[in-house]
């Protein structure tokens, strides 16, 4: 036990400071070109956010390549689903993973009708993606976190948690984050990768502020959780950093673009938030041990 408490802080210090090149160097020239072409073909509303989301650099840093089997936590219609389906290609698989219904029930805006829809989300999401599937797109599958089918164990090359960890962490006593990370470990092949992009709280923030309810988590917390779950730290990158985002007590990430939910409701305050841009984000890479 003594060795554990000595070694882990050292790992956290190294992990919080180690960075990787901010380039697409991890992809072959052909893969870079393929991704560039797919990104260029996205709708204007998607491309307008590349300034803050850096999809080419982010996917390259994590090591997402055509033909992979990738689990996307909280898949959307466009981010990143609409990019990954054509990029992974017909030899790849994109598996969506949604929050458990029990977690979603904590949000009063969900309502019973929306919760009922979430109870059949695996079937409906898969059917909708298949109906919209284009020639050459990846195959699709789905599960809800906390309910990973045994048949999917050891099937994935990568799991991506993009701006998805804060809601898993905010209800800490329920263990949603730990259950999700266990699913990630189980679904991955040995040596498989976990990629994280998450709104980043300053390390000086209070624990109450940075526990997820405001959208932000500390980088040290995220790394500690992944290490405790059994993953190996690979690298961190500042690809998605935004030093203009300096949240203070009372702030939340949704004050910033694209949400711009400011208090008090003020056009002048919205303009200030637009000048900051989207949130400061950590970008992290972990690996499932080979043995």
PDB file of C-alpha atoms in Angstrom:
ATOM      1  CA  UNK A   1       0.000   0.000   0.000  1.00  0.00           C
ATOM      2  CA  UNK A   2       2.796   2.414   0.816  1.00  0.00           C
ATOM      3  CA  UNK A   3       4.315   1.964  -2.634  1.00  0.00           C
ATOM      4  CA  UNK A   4       0.945   2.735  -4.255  1.00  0.00           C
ATOM      5  CA  UNK A   5       0.644   6.102  -2.542  1.00  0.00           C
ATOM      6  CA  UNK A   6       4.220   7.020  -3.444  1.00  0.00           C
ATOM      7  CA  UNK A   7       4.070   5.994  -7.098  1.00  0.00           C
ATOM      8  CA  UNK A   8       0.658   7.316  -8.128  1.00  0.00           C
ATOM      9  CA  UNK A   9       1.327  11.022  -7.353  1.00  0.00           C
ATOM     10  CA  UNK A  10       4.514  10.793  -9.418  1.00  0.00           C
ATOM     11  CA  UNK A  11       2.541   9.301 -12.308  1.00  0.00           C
ATOM     12  CA  UNK A  12      -0.022  12.080 -12.042  1.00  0.00           C
ATOM     13  CA  UNK A  13       2.625  14.798 -12.095  1.00  0.00           C
ATOM     14  CA  UNK A  14       4.243  13.285 -15.183  1.00  0.00           C
ATOM     15  CA  UNK A  15       0.902  12.750 -16.898  1.00  0.00           C
ATOM     16  CA  UNK A  16      -0.285  16.290 -16.278  1.00  0.00           C
ATOM     17  CA  UNK A  17       2.848  17.784 -17.795  1.00  0.00           C
ATOM     18  CA  UNK A  18       3.736  15.386 -20.620  1.00  0.00           C
ATOM     19  CA  UNK A  19       2.593  16.619 -24.009  1.00  0.00           C
ATOM     20  CA  UNK A  20       2.635  15.222 -27.510  1.00  0.00           C
ATOM     21  CA  UNK A  21       3.178  16.932 -30.865  1.00  0.00           C
ATOM     22  CA  UNK A  22       0.120  18.785 -32.137  1.00  0.00           C
ATOM     23  CA  UNK A  23       0.103  17.285 -35.609  1.00  0.00           C
ATOM     24  CA  UNK A  24      -1.356  14.489 -37.693  1.00  0.00           C
ATOM     25  CA  UNK A  25       2.005  12.721 -37.798  1.00  0.00           C
ATOM     26  CA  UNK A  26       0.538   9.528 -36.275  1.00  0.00           C
ATOM     27  CA  UNK A  27      -1.541   8.948 -39.419  1.00  0.00           C
ATOM     28  CA  UNK A  28      -0.258   7.788 -42.775  1.00  0.00           C
ATOM     29  CA  UNK A  29      -0.360  10.253 -45.652  1.00  0.00           C
ATOM     30  CA  UNK A  30      -3.297   8.352 -47.147  1.00  0.00           C
ATOM     31  CA  UNK A  31      -5.237   8.422 -43.861  1.00  0.00           C
ATOM     32  CA  UNK A  32      -4.518  12.136 -43.410  1.00  0.00           C
ATOM     33  CA  UNK A  33      -5.798  12.840 -46.909  1.00  0.00           C
ATOM     34  CA  UNK A  34      -8.906  10.737 -46.356  1.00  0.00           C
ATOM     35  CA  UNK A  35      -9.723  12.550 -43.115  1.00  0.00           C
ATOM     36  CA  UNK A  36      -9.026  15.971 -44.652  1.00  0.00           C
ATOM     37  CA  UNK A  37     -11.447  15.216 -47.493  1.00  0.00           C
ATOM     38  CA  UNK A  38     -14.173  14.015 -45.129  1.00  0.00           C
ATOM     39  CA  UNK A  39     -13.791  17.061 -42.886  1.00  0.00           C
ATOM     40  CA  UNK A  40     -13.943  19.410 -45.863  1.00  0.00           C
ATOM     41  CA  UNK A  41     -17.250  17.843 -46.930  1.00  0.00           C
ATOM     42  CA  UNK A  42     -19.000  18.472 -43.593  1.00  0.00           C
ATOM     43  CA  UNK A  43     -21.787  21.085 -43.303  1.00  0.00           C
ATOM     44  CA  UNK A  44     -20.875  24.704 -42.588  1.00  0.00           C
ATOM     45  CA  UNK A  45     -22.183  24.419 -39.006  1.00  0.00           C
ATOM     46  CA  UNK A  46     -19.685  21.627 -38.342  1.00  0.00           C
ATOM     47  CA  UNK A  47     -16.714  23.216 -40.100  1.00  0.00           C
ATOM     48  CA  UNK A  48     -17.249  26.492 -38.243  1.00  0.00           C
ATOM     49  CA  UNK A  49     -16.236  24.726 -35.035  1.00  0.00           C
ATOM     50  CA  UNK A  50     -12.966  23.236 -36.267  1.00  0.00           C
ATOM     51  CA  UNK A  51     -11.192  26.276 -34.816  1.00  0.00           C
ATOM     52  CA  UNK A  52     -11.961  24.954 -31.332  1.00  0.00           C
ATOM     53  CA  UNK A  53     -12.497  21.226 -31.838  1.00  0.00           C
ATOM     54  CA  UNK A  54      -9.507  20.461 -34.109  1.00  0.00           C
ATOM     55  CA  UNK A  55     -10.915  17.145 -35.339  1.00  0.00           C
ATOM     56  CA  UNK A  56      -8.013  16.266 -37.647  1.00  0.00           C
ATOM     57  CA  UNK A  57      -5.367  16.805 -34.978  1.00  0.00           C
ATOM     58  CA  UNK A  58      -7.488  15.214 -32.247  1.00  0.00           C
ATOM     59  CA  UNK A  59      -8.232  11.990 -34.123  1.00  0.00           C
ATOM     60  CA  UNK A  60      -4.603  11.752 -35.232  1.00  0.00           C
ATOM     61  CA  UNK A  61      -3.302  12.247 -31.690  1.00  0.00           C
ATOM     62  CA  UNK A  62      -5.549   9.477 -30.369  1.00  0.00           C
ATOM     63  CA  UNK A  63      -4.639   7.291 -33.332  1.00  0.00           C
ATOM     64  CA  UNK A  64      -8.050   6.695 -34.905  1.00  0.00           C
ATOM     65  CA  UNK A  65      -7.587   5.070 -38.308  1.00  0.00           C
ATOM     66  CA  UNK A  66      -9.794   3.614 -41.060  1.00  0.00           C
ATOM     67  CA  UNK A  67     -10.859   0.025 -40.436  1.00  0.00           C
ATOM     68  CA  UNK A  68     -10.876   0.367 -36.647  1.00  0.00           C
ATOM     69  CA  UNK A  69     -13.686  -0.616 -34.304  1.00  0.00           C
ATOM     70  CA  UNK A  70     -14.395   2.528 -32.259  1.00  0.00           C
ATOM     71  CA  UNK A  71     -16.772   3.144 -29.357  1.00  0.00           C
ATOM     72  CA  UNK A  72     -18.034   6.731 -29.234  1.00  0.00           C
ATOM     73  CA  UNK A  73     -19.539   7.740 -25.897  1.00  0.00           C
ATOM     74  CA  UNK A  74     -22.485  10.123 -26.396  1.00  0.00           C
ATOM     75  CA  UNK A  75     -22.585   9.903 -30.182  1.00  0.00           C
ATOM     76  CA  UNK A  76     -24.229  12.802 -31.986  1.00  0.00           C
ATOM     77  CA  UNK A  77     -25.671  13.284 -35.439  1.00  0.00           C
ATOM     78  CA  UNK A  78     -22.536  15.111 -36.602  1.00  0.00           C
ATOM     79  CA  UNK A  79     -19.945  15.249 -33.784  1.00  0.00           C
ATOM     80  CA  UNK A  80     -18.188  12.899 -34.114  1.00  0.00           C
ATOM     81  CA  UNK A  81     -20.489  10.306 -35.618  1.00  0.00           C
ATOM     82  CA  UNK A  82     -20.888  12.017 -38.975  1.00  0.00           C
ATOM     83  CA  UNK A  83     -17.109  12.199 -39.321  1.00  0.00           C
ATOM     84  CA  UNK A  84     -16.268   8.728 -38.053  1.00  0.00           C
ATOM     85  CA  UNK A  85     -18.773   6.740 -40.121  1.00  0.00           C
ATOM     86  CA  UNK A  86     -17.172   7.580 -43.485  1.00  0.00           C
ATOM     87  CA  UNK A  87     -13.654   7.811 -42.046  1.00  0.00           C
ATOM     88  CA  UNK A  88     -13.633   4.349 -40.430  1.00  0.00           C
ATOM     89  CA  UNK A  89     -15.071   3.017 -43.656  1.00  0.00           C
ATOM     90  CA  UNK A  90     -16.827  -0.209 -44.571  1.00  0.00           C
ATOM     91  CA  UNK A  91     -14.202  -2.353 -42.840  1.00  0.00           C
ATOM     92  CA  UNK A  92     -14.668  -0.417 -39.580  1.00  0.00           C
ATOM     93  CA  UNK A  93     -17.349  -0.335 -36.880  1.00  0.00           C
ATOM     94  CA  UNK A  94     -18.725   2.594 -34.891  1.00  0.00           C
ATOM     95  CA  UNK A  95     -20.427   1.618 -31.649  1.00  0.00           C
ATOM     96  CA  UNK A  96     -22.435   4.285 -29.855  1.00  0.00           C
ATOM     97  CA  UNK A  97     -22.524   4.252 -26.049  1.00  0.00           C
ATOM     98  CA  UNK A  98     -25.119   6.365 -24.254  1.00  0.00           C
ATOM     99  CA  UNK A  99     -25.523   7.309 -20.608  1.00  0.00           C
ATOM    100  CA  UNK A 100     -27.554   4.881 -18.479  1.00  0.00           C
ATOM    101  CA  UNK A 101     -31.212   5.822 -18.028  1.00  0.00           C
ATOM    102  CA  UNK A 102     -30.730   5.984 -14.252  1.00  0.00           C
ATOM    103  CA  UNK A 103     -28.182   8.783 -14.705  1.00  0.00           C
ATOM    104  CA  UNK A 104     -30.411  10.703 -17.110  1.00  0.00           C
ATOM    105  CA  UNK A 105     -33.282  10.515 -14.626  1.00  0.00           C
ATOM    106  CA  UNK A 106     -31.348  12.969 -12.430  1.00  0.00           C
ATOM    107  CA  UNK A 107     -32.075  15.753 -14.927  1.00  0.00           C
ATOM    108  CA  UNK A 108     -35.568  17.263 -14.470  1.00  0.00           C
ATOM    109  CA  UNK A 109     -35.684  18.416 -18.094  1.00  0.00           C
ATOM    110  CA  UNK A 110     -35.609  14.842 -19.339  1.00  0.00           C
ATOM    111  CA  UNK A 111     -39.225  14.004 -18.424  1.00  0.00           C
ATOM    112  CA  UNK A 112     -40.859  10.594 -18.542  1.00  0.00           C
ATOM    113  CA  UNK A 113     -41.429  10.645 -22.306  1.00  0.00           C
ATOM    114  CA  UNK A 114     -37.769  11.289 -23.051  1.00  0.00           C
ATOM    115  CA  UNK A 115     -36.689   8.691 -20.502  1.00  0.00           C
ATOM    116  CA  UNK A 116     -38.969   6.170 -22.198  1.00  0.00           C
ATOM    117  CA  UNK A 117     -37.248   6.949 -25.494  1.00  0.00           C
ATOM    118  CA  UNK A 118     -33.874   6.432 -23.850  1.00  0.00           C
ATOM    119  CA  UNK A 119     -34.919   2.989 -22.631  1.00  0.00           C
ATOM    120  CA  UNK A 120     -35.080   1.853 -26.260  1.00  0.00           C
ATOM    121  CA  UNK A 121     -32.164   4.019 -27.408  1.00  0.00           C
ATOM    122  CA  UNK A 122     -29.934   1.105 -28.438  1.00  0.00           C
ATOM    123  CA  UNK A 123     -32.516  -0.090 -30.951  1.00  0.00           C
ATOM    124  CA  UNK A 124     -33.594   3.328 -32.220  1.00  0.00           C
ATOM    125  CA  UNK A 125     -30.087   4.794 -32.554  1.00  0.00           C
ATOM    126  CA  UNK A 126     -28.846   1.756 -34.437  1.00  0.00           C
ATOM    127  CA  UNK A 127     -31.884   1.776 -36.733  1.00  0.00           C
ATOM    128  CA  UNK A 128     -31.539   5.507 -37.462  1.00  0.00           C
ATOM    129  CA  UNK A 129     -27.840   5.226 -38.228  1.00  0.00           C
ATOM    130  CA  UNK A 130     -28.410   2.255 -40.506  1.00  0.00           C
ATOM    131  CA  UNK A 131     -31.205   4.095 -42.325  1.00  0.00           C
ATOM    132  CA  UNK A 132     -28.883   7.060 -42.979  1.00  0.00           C
ATOM    133  CA  UNK A 133     -25.849   4.911 -43.777  1.00  0.00           C
ATOM    134  CA  UNK A 134     -24.036   5.816 -46.996  1.00  0.00           C
ATOM    135  CA  UNK A 135     -22.050   3.484 -49.221  1.00  0.00           C
ATOM    136  CA  UNK A 136     -18.666   2.902 -47.646  1.00  0.00           C
ATOM    137  CA  UNK A 137     -19.714   3.901 -44.115  1.00  0.00           C
ATOM    138  CA  UNK A 138     -18.734   1.852 -41.080  1.00  0.00           C
ATOM    139  CA  UNK A 139     -21.081  -0.695 -39.570  1.00  0.00           C
ATOM    140  CA  UNK A 140     -22.894   0.431 -36.421  1.00  0.00           C
ATOM    141  CA  UNK A 141     -23.762  -1.053 -33.041  1.00  0.00           C
ATOM    142  CA  UNK A 142     -24.750   0.383 -29.637  1.00  0.00           C
ATOM    143  CA  UNK A 143     -24.998  -0.187 -25.893  1.00  0.00           C
ATOM    144  CA  UNK A 144     -25.716   1.866 -22.793  1.00  0.00           C
ATOM    145  CA  UNK A 145     -22.986   2.419 -20.237  1.00  0.00           C
ATOM    146  CA  UNK A 146     -23.291   0.010 -17.359  1.00  0.00           C
ATOM    147  CA  UNK A 147     -24.913  -2.580 -19.639  1.00  0.00           C
ATOM    148  CA  UNK A 148     -22.115  -3.745 -21.925  1.00  0.00           C
ATOM    149  CA  UNK A 149     -23.102  -7.047 -23.572  1.00  0.00           C
ATOM    150  CA  UNK A 150     -20.705  -9.916 -22.956  1.00  0.00           C
ATOM    151  CA  UNK A 151     -20.518 -10.419 -26.723  1.00  0.00           C
ATOM    152  CA  UNK A 152     -18.804  -7.044 -27.118  1.00  0.00           C
ATOM    153  CA  UNK A 153     -15.984  -7.742 -24.650  1.00  0.00           C
ATOM    154  CA  UNK A 154     -12.579  -7.401 -26.305  1.00  0.00           C
ATOM    155  CA  UNK A 155     -14.055  -6.131 -29.582  1.00  0.00           C
ATOM    156  CA  UNK A 156     -12.922  -2.487 -29.820  1.00  0.00           C
ATOM    157  CA  UNK A 157      -9.683  -0.830 -30.882  1.00  0.00           C
ATOM    158  CA  UNK A 158     -10.538   2.507 -29.262  1.00  0.00           C
ATOM    159  CA  UNK A 159     -13.030   4.228 -26.965  1.00  0.00           C
ATOM    160  CA  UNK A 160     -13.512   7.994 -27.114  1.00  0.00           C
ATOM    161  CA  UNK A 161     -14.961  10.090 -24.297  1.00  0.00           C
ATOM    162  CA  UNK A 162     -15.367  13.526 -25.905  1.00  0.00           C
ATOM    163  CA  UNK A 163     -16.914  16.034 -23.465  1.00  0.00           C
ATOM    164  CA  UNK A 164     -18.774  13.178 -21.793  1.00  0.00           C
ATOM    165  CA  UNK A 165     -17.038  12.571 -18.454  1.00  0.00           C
ATOM    166  CA  UNK A 166     -18.441  15.465 -16.407  1.00  0.00           C
ATOM    167  CA  UNK A 167     -21.974  14.056 -16.160  1.00  0.00           C
ATOM    168  CA  UNK A 168     -20.594  10.622 -15.307  1.00  0.00           C
ATOM    169  CA  UNK A 169     -18.511  12.186 -12.524  1.00  0.00           C
ATOM    170  CA  UNK A 170     -21.013  14.653 -11.065  1.00  0.00           C
ATOM    171  CA  UNK A 171     -23.129  11.946  -9.412  1.00  0.00           C
ATOM    172  CA  UNK A 172     -20.095  10.397  -7.787  1.00  0.00           C
ATOM    173  CA  UNK A 173     -21.915   8.423  -5.129  1.00  0.00           C
ATOM    174  CA  UNK A 174     -23.750   6.417  -7.821  1.00  0.00           C
ATOM    175  CA  UNK A 175     -20.515   5.180  -9.412  1.00  0.00           C
ATOM    176  CA  UNK A 176     -21.471   5.977 -13.019  1.00  0.00           C
ATOM    177  CA  UNK A 177     -17.949   7.064 -13.938  1.00  0.00           C
ATOM    178  CA  UNK A 178     -16.339   3.939 -12.519  1.00  0.00           C
ATOM    179  CA  UNK A 179     -18.905   1.723 -14.288  1.00  0.00           C
ATOM    180  CA  UNK A 180     -18.281   3.500 -17.597  1.00  0.00           C
ATOM    181  CA  UNK A 181     -14.526   3.051 -17.273  1.00  0.00           C
ATOM    182  CA  UNK A 182     -14.992  -0.641 -16.465  1.00  0.00           C
ATOM    183  CA  UNK A 183     -17.039  -0.941 -19.663  1.00  0.00           C
ATOM    184  CA  UNK A 184     -14.269   0.821 -21.580  1.00  0.00           C
ATOM    185  CA  UNK A 185     -11.669  -1.575 -20.212  1.00  0.00           C
ATOM    186  CA  UNK A 186     -13.828  -4.602 -20.965  1.00  0.00           C
ATOM    187  CA  UNK A 187     -14.829  -3.584 -24.502  1.00  0.00           C
ATOM    188  CA  UNK A 188     -11.248  -2.879 -25.584  1.00  0.00           C
ATOM    189  CA  UNK A 189      -8.833  -5.377 -27.031  1.00  0.00           C
ATOM    190  CA  UNK A 190      -5.502  -5.649 -25.169  1.00  0.00           C
ATOM    191  CA  UNK A 191      -3.488  -2.569 -26.150  1.00  0.00           C
ATOM    192  CA  UNK A 192      -6.654  -0.702 -27.138  1.00  0.00           C
ATOM    193  CA  UNK A 193      -6.799   3.074 -26.725  1.00  0.00           C
ATOM    194  CA  UNK A 194      -8.987   5.472 -24.741  1.00  0.00           C
ATOM    195  CA  UNK A 195      -9.120   9.062 -25.993  1.00  0.00           C
ATOM    196  CA  UNK A 196     -10.442  11.850 -23.762  1.00  0.00           C
ATOM    197  CA  UNK A 197     -11.382  15.421 -24.620  1.00  0.00           C
ATOM    198  CA  UNK A 198     -12.904  17.158 -21.621  1.00  0.00           C
ATOM    199  CA  UNK A 199     -13.662  20.686 -20.399  1.00  0.00           C
ATOM    200  CA  UNK A 200     -10.758  21.449 -18.061  1.00  0.00           C
ATOM    201  CA  UNK A 201     -11.036  23.134 -14.685  1.00  0.00           C
ATOM    202  CA  UNK A 202      -8.012  24.968 -13.275  1.00  0.00           C
ATOM    203  CA  UNK A 203      -6.103  22.785 -10.822  1.00  0.00           C
ATOM    204  CA  UNK A 204      -6.632  25.579  -8.292  1.00  0.00           C
ATOM    205  CA  UNK A 205     -10.442  25.269  -8.514  1.00  0.00           C
ATOM    206  CA  UNK A 206     -12.371  24.012  -5.506  1.00  0.00           C
ATOM    207  CA  UNK A 207     -13.454  20.379  -5.459  1.00  0.00           C
ATOM    208  CA  UNK A 208     -17.102  21.466  -5.442  1.00  0.00           C
ATOM    209  CA  UNK A 209     -16.640  23.564  -8.590  1.00  0.00           C
ATOM    210  CA  UNK A 210     -14.710  20.885 -10.477  1.00  0.00           C
ATOM    211  CA  UNK A 211     -16.820  17.801  -9.684  1.00  0.00           C
ATOM    212  CA  UNK A 212     -18.725  17.948 -12.979  1.00  0.00           C
ATOM    213  CA  UNK A 213     -21.906  19.947 -12.347  1.00  0.00           C
ATOM    214  CA  UNK A 214     -20.386  22.983 -14.080  1.00  0.00           C
ATOM    215  CA  UNK A 215     -19.115  20.903 -17.010  1.00  0.00           C
ATOM    216  CA  UNK A 216     -15.494  21.084 -15.866  1.00  0.00           C
ATOM    217  CA  UNK A 217     -13.171  18.472 -14.368  1.00  0.00           C
ATOM    218  CA  UNK A 218      -9.559  18.766 -13.273  1.00  0.00           C
ATOM    219  CA  UNK A 219      -7.040  17.052 -15.512  1.00  0.00           C
ATOM    220  CA  UNK A 220      -5.417  15.451 -12.472  1.00  0.00           C
ATOM    221  CA  UNK A 221      -8.786  13.962 -11.469  1.00  0.00           C
ATOM    222  CA  UNK A 222      -9.425  12.486 -14.906  1.00  0.00           C
ATOM    223  CA  UNK A 223      -5.964  10.940 -15.077  1.00  0.00           C
ATOM    224  CA  UNK A 224      -6.306   9.509 -11.567  1.00  0.00           C
ATOM    225  CA  UNK A 225      -9.646   7.916 -12.455  1.00  0.00           C
ATOM    226  CA  UNK A 226      -8.290   6.266 -15.615  1.00  0.00           C
ATOM    227  CA  UNK A 227      -5.215   4.978 -13.791  1.00  0.00           C
ATOM    228  CA  UNK A 228      -7.368   3.598 -10.981  1.00  0.00           C
ATOM    229  CA  UNK A 229      -9.542   1.849 -13.570  1.00  0.00           C
ATOM    230  CA  UNK A 230      -6.505  -0.021 -14.856  1.00  0.00           C
ATOM    231  CA  UNK A 231      -5.420   2.023 -17.877  1.00  0.00           C
ATOM    232  CA  UNK A 232      -1.887   3.129 -18.700  1.00  0.00           C
ATOM    233  CA  UNK A 233      -1.262   6.801 -19.412  1.00  0.00           C
ATOM    234  CA  UNK A 234       0.184   7.427 -22.878  1.00  0.00           C
ATOM    235  CA  UNK A 235       0.288  11.191 -23.457  1.00  0.00           C
ATOM    236  CA  UNK A 236      -1.434  14.553 -23.105  1.00  0.00           C
ATOM    237  CA  UNK A 237      -1.786  17.233 -25.745  1.00  0.00           C
ATOM    238  CA  UNK A 238      -2.714  20.909 -25.743  1.00  0.00           C
ATOM    239  CA  UNK A 239      -4.446  20.630 -29.140  1.00  0.00           C
ATOM    240  CA  UNK A 240      -7.761  21.756 -27.651  1.00  0.00           C
ATOM    241  CA  UNK A 241      -6.450  24.191 -25.049  1.00  0.00           C
ATOM    242  CA  UNK A 242      -7.958  27.677 -24.768  1.00  0.00           C
ATOM    243  CA  UNK A 243      -6.131  29.816 -22.176  1.00  0.00           C
ATOM    244  CA  UNK A 244      -8.800  32.518 -22.556  1.00  0.00           C
ATOM    245  CA  UNK A 245     -11.234  30.273 -20.688  1.00  0.00           C
ATOM    246  CA  UNK A 246     -10.598  31.005 -17.025  1.00  0.00           C
ATOM    247  CA  UNK A 247     -13.780  29.974 -15.194  1.00  0.00           C
ATOM    248  CA  UNK A 248     -14.423  31.438 -11.786  1.00  0.00           C
ATOM    249  CA  UNK A 249     -16.781  30.401  -9.000  1.00  0.00           C
ATOM    250  CA  UNK A 250     -20.332  30.655 -10.291  1.00  0.00           C
ATOM    251  CA  UNK A 251     -19.342  30.021 -13.922  1.00  0.00           C
ATOM    252  CA  UNK A 252     -20.236  26.982 -15.960  1.00  0.00           C
ATOM    253  CA  UNK A 253     -19.100  25.805 -19.374  1.00  0.00           C
ATOM    254  CA  UNK A 254     -22.479  26.544 -20.968  1.00  0.00           C
ATOM    255  CA  UNK A 255     -21.887  30.293 -20.655  1.00  0.00           C
ATOM    256  CA  UNK A 256     -19.478  29.891 -23.597  1.00  0.00           C
ATOM    257  CA  UNK A 257     -20.172  29.172 -27.274  1.00  0.00           C
ATOM    258  CA  UNK A 258     -22.045  27.402 -28.676  1.00  0.00           C
ATOM    259  CA  UNK A 259     -24.578  27.492 -25.792  1.00  0.00           C
ATOM    260  CA  UNK A 260     -24.086  31.101 -24.628  1.00  0.00           C
ATOM    261  CA  UNK A 261     -26.412  30.618 -21.645  1.00  0.00           C
ATOM    262  CA  UNK A 262     -25.294  33.724 -19.789  1.00  0.00           C
ATOM    263  CA  UNK A 263     -26.530  35.112 -16.483  1.00  0.00           C
ATOM    264  CA  UNK A 264     -27.661  37.833 -16.424  1.00  0.00           C
ATOM    265  CA  UNK A 265     -29.193  37.531 -19.893  1.00  0.00           C
ATOM    266  CA  UNK A 266     -27.264  40.171 -21.786  1.00  0.00           C
ATOM    267  CA  UNK A 267     -26.160  40.647 -25.400  1.00  0.00           C
ATOM    268  CA  UNK A 268     -23.048  42.424 -24.142  1.00  0.00           C
ATOM    269  CA  UNK A 269     -22.140  39.459 -21.926  1.00  0.00           C
ATOM    270  CA  UNK A 270     -22.737  37.058 -24.802  1.00  0.00           C
ATOM    271  CA  UNK A 271     -20.277  39.050 -26.899  1.00  0.00           C
ATOM    272  CA  UNK A 272     -17.711  38.735 -24.105  1.00  0.00           C
ATOM    273  CA  UNK A 273     -18.198  34.986 -24.083  1.00  0.00           C
ATOM    274  CA  UNK A 274     -17.867  34.815 -27.873  1.00  0.00           C
ATOM    275  CA  UNK A 275     -14.530  36.610 -27.533  1.00  0.00           C
ATOM    276  CA  UNK A 276     -13.346  33.843 -25.176  1.00  0.00           C
ATOM    277  CA  UNK A 277     -14.465  31.084 -27.545  1.00  0.00           C
ATOM    278  CA  UNK A 278     -15.194  27.493 -26.617  1.00  0.00           C
ATOM    279  CA  UNK A 279     -13.905  25.916 -23.419  1.00  0.00           C
ATOM    280  CA  UNK A 280     -10.368  25.060 -22.441  1.00  0.00           C
ATOM    281  CA  UNK A 281     -10.083  21.296 -22.961  1.00  0.00           C
ATOM    282  CA  UNK A 282      -7.660  18.599 -21.926  1.00  0.00           C
ATOM    283  CA  UNK A 283      -6.813  15.994 -24.577  1.00  0.00           C
ATOM    284  CA  UNK A 284      -5.539  12.716 -23.160  1.00  0.00           C
ATOM    285  CA  UNK A 285      -4.600   9.270 -24.422  1.00  0.00           C
ATOM    286  CA  UNK A 286      -4.561   6.034 -22.422  1.00  0.00           C
ATOM    287  CA  UNK A 287      -3.993   2.374 -23.240  1.00  0.00           C
ATOM    288  CA  UNK A 288      -5.412  -0.899 -21.963  1.00  0.00           C
ATOM    289  CA  UNK A 289      -2.486  -3.017 -20.783  1.00  0.00           C
ATOM    290  CA  UNK A 290      -1.519  -5.846 -23.120  1.00  0.00           C
ATOM    291  CA  UNK A 291      -1.289  -8.299 -20.236  1.00  0.00           C
TER     292      UNK A 291
END
